[in-house]
Short mmCIF file of C-alpha atoms and ligand atoms in Angstrom, two decimals:
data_model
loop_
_atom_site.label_atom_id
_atom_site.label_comp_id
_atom_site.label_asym_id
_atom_site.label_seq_id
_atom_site.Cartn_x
_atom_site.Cartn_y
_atom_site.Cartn_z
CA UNK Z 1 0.26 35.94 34.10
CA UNK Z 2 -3.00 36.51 36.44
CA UNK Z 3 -5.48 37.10 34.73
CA UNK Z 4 -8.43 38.40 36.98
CA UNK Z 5 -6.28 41.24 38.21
CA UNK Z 6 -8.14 44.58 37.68
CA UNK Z 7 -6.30 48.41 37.70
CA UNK Z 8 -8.31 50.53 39.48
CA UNK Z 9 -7.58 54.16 38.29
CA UNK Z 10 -7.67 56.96 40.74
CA UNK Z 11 -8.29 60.17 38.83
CA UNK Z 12 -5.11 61.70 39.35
CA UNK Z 13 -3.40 58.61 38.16
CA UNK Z 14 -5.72 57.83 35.28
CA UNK Z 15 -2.28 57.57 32.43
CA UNK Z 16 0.11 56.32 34.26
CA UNK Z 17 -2.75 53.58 35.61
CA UNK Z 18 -3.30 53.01 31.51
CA UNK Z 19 0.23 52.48 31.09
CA UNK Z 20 0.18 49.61 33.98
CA UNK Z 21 -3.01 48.14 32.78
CA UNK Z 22 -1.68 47.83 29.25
CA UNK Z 23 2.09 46.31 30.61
CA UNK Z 24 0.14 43.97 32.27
CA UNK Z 25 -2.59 43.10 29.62
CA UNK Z 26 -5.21 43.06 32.12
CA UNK Z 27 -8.50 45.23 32.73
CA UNK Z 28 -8.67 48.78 33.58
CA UNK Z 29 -12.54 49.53 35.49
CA UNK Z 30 -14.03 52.33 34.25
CA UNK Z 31 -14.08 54.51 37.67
CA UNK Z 32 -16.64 57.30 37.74
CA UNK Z 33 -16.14 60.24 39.77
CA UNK Z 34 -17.81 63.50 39.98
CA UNK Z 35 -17.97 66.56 42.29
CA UNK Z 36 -21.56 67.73 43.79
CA UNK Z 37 -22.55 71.10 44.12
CA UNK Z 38 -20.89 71.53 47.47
CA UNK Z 39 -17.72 70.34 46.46
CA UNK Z 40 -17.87 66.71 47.97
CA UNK Z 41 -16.40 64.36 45.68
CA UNK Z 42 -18.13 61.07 44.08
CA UNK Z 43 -16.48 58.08 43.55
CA UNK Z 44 -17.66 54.38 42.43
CA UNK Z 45 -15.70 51.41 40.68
CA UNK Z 46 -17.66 48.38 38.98
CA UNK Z 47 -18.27 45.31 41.24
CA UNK Z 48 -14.91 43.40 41.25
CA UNK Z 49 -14.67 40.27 43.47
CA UNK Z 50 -11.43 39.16 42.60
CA UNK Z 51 -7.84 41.32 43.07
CA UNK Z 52 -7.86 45.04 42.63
CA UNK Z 53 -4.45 47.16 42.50
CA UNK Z 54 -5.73 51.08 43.10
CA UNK Z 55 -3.25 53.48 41.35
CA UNK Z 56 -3.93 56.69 43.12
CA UNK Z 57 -1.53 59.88 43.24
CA UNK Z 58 -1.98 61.82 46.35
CA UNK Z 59 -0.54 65.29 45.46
CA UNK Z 60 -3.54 67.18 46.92
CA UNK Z 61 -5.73 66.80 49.77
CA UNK Z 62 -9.02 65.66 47.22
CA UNK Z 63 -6.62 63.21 45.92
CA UNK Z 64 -6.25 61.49 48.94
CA UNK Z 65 -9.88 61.84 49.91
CA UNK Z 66 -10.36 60.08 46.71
CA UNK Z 67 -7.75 57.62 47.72
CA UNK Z 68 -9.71 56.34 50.68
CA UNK Z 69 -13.39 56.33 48.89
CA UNK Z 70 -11.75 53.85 45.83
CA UNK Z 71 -9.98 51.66 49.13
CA UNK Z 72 -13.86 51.85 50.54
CA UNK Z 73 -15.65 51.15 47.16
CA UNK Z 74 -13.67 48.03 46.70
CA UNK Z 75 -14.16 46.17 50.05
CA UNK Z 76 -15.98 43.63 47.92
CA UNK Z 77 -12.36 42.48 46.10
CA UNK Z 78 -10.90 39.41 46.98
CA UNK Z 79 -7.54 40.94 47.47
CA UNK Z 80 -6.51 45.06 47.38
CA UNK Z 81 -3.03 46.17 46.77
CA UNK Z 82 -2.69 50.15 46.07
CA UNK Z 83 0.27 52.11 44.58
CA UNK Z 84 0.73 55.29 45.93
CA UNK Z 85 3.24 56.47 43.18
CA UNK Z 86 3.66 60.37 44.76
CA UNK Z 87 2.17 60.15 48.44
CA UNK Z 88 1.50 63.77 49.10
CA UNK Z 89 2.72 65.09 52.56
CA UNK Z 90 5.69 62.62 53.00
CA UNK Z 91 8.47 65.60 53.71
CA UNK Z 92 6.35 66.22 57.24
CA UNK Z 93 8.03 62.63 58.11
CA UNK Z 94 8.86 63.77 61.52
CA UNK Z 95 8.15 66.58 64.54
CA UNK Z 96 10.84 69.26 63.12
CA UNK Z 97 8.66 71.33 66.01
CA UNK Z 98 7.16 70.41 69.45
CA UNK Z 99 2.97 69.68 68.70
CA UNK Z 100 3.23 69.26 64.95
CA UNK Z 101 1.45 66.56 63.04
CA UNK Z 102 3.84 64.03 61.70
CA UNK Z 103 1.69 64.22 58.44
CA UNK Z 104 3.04 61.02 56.98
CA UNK Z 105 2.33 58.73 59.43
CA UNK Z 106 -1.18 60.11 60.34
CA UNK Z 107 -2.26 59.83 56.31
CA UNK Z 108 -0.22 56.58 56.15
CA UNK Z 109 -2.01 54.82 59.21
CA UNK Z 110 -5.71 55.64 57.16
CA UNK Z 111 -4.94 53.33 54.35
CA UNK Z 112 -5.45 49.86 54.66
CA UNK Z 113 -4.73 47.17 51.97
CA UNK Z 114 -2.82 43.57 51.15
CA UNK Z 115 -0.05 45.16 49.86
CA UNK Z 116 1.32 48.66 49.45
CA UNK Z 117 3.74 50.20 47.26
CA UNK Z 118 4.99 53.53 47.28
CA UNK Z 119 7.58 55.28 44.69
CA UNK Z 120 11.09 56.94 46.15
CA UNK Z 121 8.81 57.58 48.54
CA UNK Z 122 10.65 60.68 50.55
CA UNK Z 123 11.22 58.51 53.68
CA UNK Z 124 11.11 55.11 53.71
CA UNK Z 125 10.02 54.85 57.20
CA UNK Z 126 6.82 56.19 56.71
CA UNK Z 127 5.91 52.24 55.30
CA UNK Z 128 5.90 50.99 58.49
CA UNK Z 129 2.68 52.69 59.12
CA UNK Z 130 0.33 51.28 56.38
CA UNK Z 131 -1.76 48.55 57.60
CA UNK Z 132 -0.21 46.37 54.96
CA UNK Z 133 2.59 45.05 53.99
CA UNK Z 134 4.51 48.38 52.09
CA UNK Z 135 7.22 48.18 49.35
CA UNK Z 136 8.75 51.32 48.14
CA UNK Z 137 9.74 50.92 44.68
CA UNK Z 138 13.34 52.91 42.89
CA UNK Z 139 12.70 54.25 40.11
CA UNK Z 140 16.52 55.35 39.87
CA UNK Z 141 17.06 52.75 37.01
CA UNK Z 142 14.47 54.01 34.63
CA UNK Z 143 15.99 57.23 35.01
CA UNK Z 144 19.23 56.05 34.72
CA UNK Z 145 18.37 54.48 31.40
CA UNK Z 146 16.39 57.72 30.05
CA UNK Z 147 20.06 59.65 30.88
CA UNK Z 148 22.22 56.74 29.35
CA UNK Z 149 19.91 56.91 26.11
CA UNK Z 150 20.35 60.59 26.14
CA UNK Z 151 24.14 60.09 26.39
CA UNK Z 152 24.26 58.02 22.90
CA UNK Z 153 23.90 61.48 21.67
CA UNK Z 154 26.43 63.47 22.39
CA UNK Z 155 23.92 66.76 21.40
CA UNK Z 156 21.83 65.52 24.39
CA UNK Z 157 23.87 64.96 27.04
CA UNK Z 158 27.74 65.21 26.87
CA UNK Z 159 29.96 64.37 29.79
CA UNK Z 160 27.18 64.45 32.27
CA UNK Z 161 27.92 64.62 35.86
CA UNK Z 162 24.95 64.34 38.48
CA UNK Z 163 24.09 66.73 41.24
CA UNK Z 164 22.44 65.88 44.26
CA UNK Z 165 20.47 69.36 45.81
CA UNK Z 166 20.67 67.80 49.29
CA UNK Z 167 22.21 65.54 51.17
CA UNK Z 168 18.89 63.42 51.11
CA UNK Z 169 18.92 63.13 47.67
CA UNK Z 170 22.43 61.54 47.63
CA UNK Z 171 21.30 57.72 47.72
CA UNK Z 172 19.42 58.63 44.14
CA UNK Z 173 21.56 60.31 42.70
CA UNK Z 174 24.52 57.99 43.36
CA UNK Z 175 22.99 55.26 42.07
CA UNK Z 176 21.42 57.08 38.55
CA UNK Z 177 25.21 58.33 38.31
CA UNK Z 178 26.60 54.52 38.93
CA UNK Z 179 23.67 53.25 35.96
CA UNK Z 180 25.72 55.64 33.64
CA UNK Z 181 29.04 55.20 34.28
CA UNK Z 182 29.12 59.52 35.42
CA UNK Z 183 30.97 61.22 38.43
CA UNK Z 184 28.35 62.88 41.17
CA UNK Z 185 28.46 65.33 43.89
CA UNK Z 186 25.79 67.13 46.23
CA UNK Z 187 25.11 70.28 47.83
CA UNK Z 188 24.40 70.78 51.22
CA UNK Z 189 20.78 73.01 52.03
CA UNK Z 190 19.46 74.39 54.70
CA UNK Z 191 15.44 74.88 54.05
CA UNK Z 192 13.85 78.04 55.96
CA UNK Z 193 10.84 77.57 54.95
CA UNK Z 194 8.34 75.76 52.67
CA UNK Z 195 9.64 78.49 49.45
CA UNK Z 196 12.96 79.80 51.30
CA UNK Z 197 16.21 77.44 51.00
CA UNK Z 198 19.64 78.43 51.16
CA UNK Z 199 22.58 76.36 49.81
CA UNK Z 200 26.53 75.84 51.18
CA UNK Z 201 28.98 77.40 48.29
CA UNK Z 202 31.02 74.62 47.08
CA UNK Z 203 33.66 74.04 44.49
CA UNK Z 204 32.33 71.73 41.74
CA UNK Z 205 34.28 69.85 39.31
CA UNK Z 206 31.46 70.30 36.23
CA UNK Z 207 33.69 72.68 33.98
CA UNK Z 208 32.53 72.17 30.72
CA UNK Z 209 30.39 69.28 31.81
CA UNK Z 210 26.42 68.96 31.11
CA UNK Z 211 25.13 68.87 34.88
CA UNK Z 212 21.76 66.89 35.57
CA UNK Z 213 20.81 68.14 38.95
CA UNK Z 214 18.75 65.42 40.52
CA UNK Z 215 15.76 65.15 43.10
CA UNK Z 216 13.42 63.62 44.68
CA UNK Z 217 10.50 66.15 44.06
CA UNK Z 218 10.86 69.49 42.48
CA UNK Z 219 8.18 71.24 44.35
CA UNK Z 220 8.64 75.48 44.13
CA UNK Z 221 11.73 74.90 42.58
CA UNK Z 222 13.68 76.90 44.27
CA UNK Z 223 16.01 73.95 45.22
CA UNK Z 224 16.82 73.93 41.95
CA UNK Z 225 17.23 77.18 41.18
CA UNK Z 226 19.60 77.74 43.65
CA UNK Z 227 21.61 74.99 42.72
CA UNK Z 228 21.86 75.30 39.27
CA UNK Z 229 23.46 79.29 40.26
CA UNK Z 230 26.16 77.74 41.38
CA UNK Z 231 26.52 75.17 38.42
CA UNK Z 232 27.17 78.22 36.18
CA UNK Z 233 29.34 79.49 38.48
CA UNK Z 234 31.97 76.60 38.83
CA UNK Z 235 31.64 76.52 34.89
CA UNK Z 236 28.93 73.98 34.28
CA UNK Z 237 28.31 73.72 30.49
CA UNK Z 238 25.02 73.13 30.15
CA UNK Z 239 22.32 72.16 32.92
CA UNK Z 240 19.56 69.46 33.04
CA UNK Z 241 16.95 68.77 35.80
CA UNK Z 242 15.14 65.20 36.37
CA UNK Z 243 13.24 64.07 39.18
CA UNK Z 244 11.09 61.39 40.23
CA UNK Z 245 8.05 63.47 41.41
CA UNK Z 246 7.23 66.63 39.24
CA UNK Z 247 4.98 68.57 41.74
CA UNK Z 248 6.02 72.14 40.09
CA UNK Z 249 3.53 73.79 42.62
CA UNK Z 250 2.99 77.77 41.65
CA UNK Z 251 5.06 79.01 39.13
CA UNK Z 252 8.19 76.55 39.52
CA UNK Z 253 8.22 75.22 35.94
CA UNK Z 254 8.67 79.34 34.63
CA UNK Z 255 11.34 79.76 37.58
CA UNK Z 256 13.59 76.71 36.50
CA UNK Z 257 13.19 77.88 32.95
CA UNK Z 258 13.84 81.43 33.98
CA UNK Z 259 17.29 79.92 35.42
CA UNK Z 260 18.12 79.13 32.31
CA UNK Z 261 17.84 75.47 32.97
CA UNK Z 262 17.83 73.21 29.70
CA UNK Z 263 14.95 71.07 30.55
CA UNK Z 264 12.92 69.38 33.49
CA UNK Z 265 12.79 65.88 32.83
CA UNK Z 266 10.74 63.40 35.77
CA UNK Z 267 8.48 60.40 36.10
CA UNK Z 268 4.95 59.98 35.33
CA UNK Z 269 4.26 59.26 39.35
CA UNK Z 270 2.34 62.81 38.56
CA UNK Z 271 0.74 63.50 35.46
CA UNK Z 272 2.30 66.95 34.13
CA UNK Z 273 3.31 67.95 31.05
CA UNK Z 274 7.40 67.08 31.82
CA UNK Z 275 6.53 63.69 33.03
CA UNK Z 276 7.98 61.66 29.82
CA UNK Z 277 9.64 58.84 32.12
CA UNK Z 278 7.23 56.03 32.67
CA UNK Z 279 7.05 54.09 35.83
CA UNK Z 280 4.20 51.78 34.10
CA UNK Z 281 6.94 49.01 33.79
CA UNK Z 282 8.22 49.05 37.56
CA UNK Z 283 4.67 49.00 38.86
CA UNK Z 284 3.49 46.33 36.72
CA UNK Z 285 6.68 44.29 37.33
CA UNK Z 286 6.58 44.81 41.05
CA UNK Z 287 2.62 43.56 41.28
C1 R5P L 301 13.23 67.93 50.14
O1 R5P L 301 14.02 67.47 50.94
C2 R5P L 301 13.05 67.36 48.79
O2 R5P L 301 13.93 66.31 48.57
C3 R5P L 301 13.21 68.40 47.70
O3 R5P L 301 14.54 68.87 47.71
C4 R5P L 301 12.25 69.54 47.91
O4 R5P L 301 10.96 69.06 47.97
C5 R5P L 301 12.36 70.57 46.82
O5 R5P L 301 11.51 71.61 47.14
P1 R5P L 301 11.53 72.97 46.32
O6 R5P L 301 11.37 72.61 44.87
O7 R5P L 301 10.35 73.74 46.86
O8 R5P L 301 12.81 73.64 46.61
#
């Protein structure tokens, strides 16, 4: 095991950057940050000369800011990798419109490192952008093995079936349904805009089956919400909702709940209050 390896702890990823340091049994730098009075942000590690792995969230624009100042504060280090474990702005992966920004690629082409790594990132082919080399890590076995741990219980999760919201979310959710031995299916959406999607009615063979609906983010929620309608409607028993990145902008978490949804259950790529599945152990077996 390396020894001189140091987590560097961006503050939106200061837990989940614990949880590596500690798989790892190496050091965890004390990063300082601060705002000034004009809302700049302040950032400074501790002088490291040997390899640095960042851990840095990017779900808001001051998160990526802060991103780029810990990249900058450790030019000294011997070797940089950084883990992106949510990288904020991913869904703008392409021009939907003529003039737009392909967001992704213009926020992917700022960060520069040895190595990359990304988590379910929403498109992979944003990686090819990072000047770096850029792995995006699945974390569709850890929440495969959270659901199959539920399953031993039958007052958990009984005859689960997994539902993809999208057809992008297929790929995931096929292979969490595969880890458990569980049927899947997915819904086809059309998105109007950023809080307006519509979904295809469907017949769904969940009667009296626990349905985990499954994404890649849960953002508004409205995906969900949507989706779990028509759950109840072709009989669904009751219904679960994971996902790998738990941005629950606005008032999401009170609109799944609302929906009568049993629980939100997601990764610690963000830190909120439903993010009980760790990613520590893919990160630190991946570096
Ligand atoms: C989009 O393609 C993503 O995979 C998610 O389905 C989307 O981000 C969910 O957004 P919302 O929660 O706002 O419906």
């Amino acid at each position: 095991m390396e020894t001189s390896m140091y987590i560097i702890p961006g503050p939106a990823s200061q837990v989940l950057a614990g949880g590596v340091a500690r798989a790892l049994q190496c050091s965890l730098a004390d990063t300082e940050f601060f705002r000034f009075p004009d809302g700049e942000q302040y950032l400074r590690v501790p002088d490291i000369d040997d390899h640095v792995v960042i851990i840095q969230s990017t779900p808001a624009d001051s998160d990526y800011i802060a991103l780029l100042q810990l990249i900058d504060a450790c030019d000294t280090a011997g070797r940089v990798d950084v883990v992106i474990p949510y990288f904020g702005y991913a869904r703008q992966d392409r021009r939907f419109k003529s003039g737009e920004s392909v967001s992704a690629r213009a926020l992917a082409r700022a960060i520069t490192a040895d190595r990359v790594f990304t988590i379910n990132v929403h498109n992979s082919g944003v990686l090819q952008y990072f000047d770096g080399a850029a792995t995006d890590l699945d974390a569709a076995p850890v929440i495969g093995a959270h659901l199959a741990a539920m399953k031993t219980k039958t007052d958990e999760l009984d005859n689960p079936v997994i539902i993809a919201p999208d057809k992008g979310a297929v790929d995931l959710v096929r292979s969490v349904a595969e880890y458990l031995g569980a049927d899947f299916d997915y819904i086809e959406k059309t998105r109007h805009s950023g809080d307006t999607v519509t979904i295809k009615t469907k017949k769904l063979d969940v009667s009296g089956k626990d349905a985990v609906i499954l994404d890649d983010i849960i953002s508004t929620g409205g995906t969900i919400v949507k989706t779990s309608d028509l759950l109840r409607e072709n009989g669904a028993n009751r219904v679960f909702v994971a996902c790998i990145h738990p941005v629950l902008a606005r008032n999401a978490a009170t609109r799944i709940f609302s929906a009568g949804i049993e629980g939100i259950m997601a990764t610690d790529t963000l830190d909120r209050s439903v993010s009980g599945i760790s990613v520590a152990q893919l990160i630190a077996d991946a570096l």
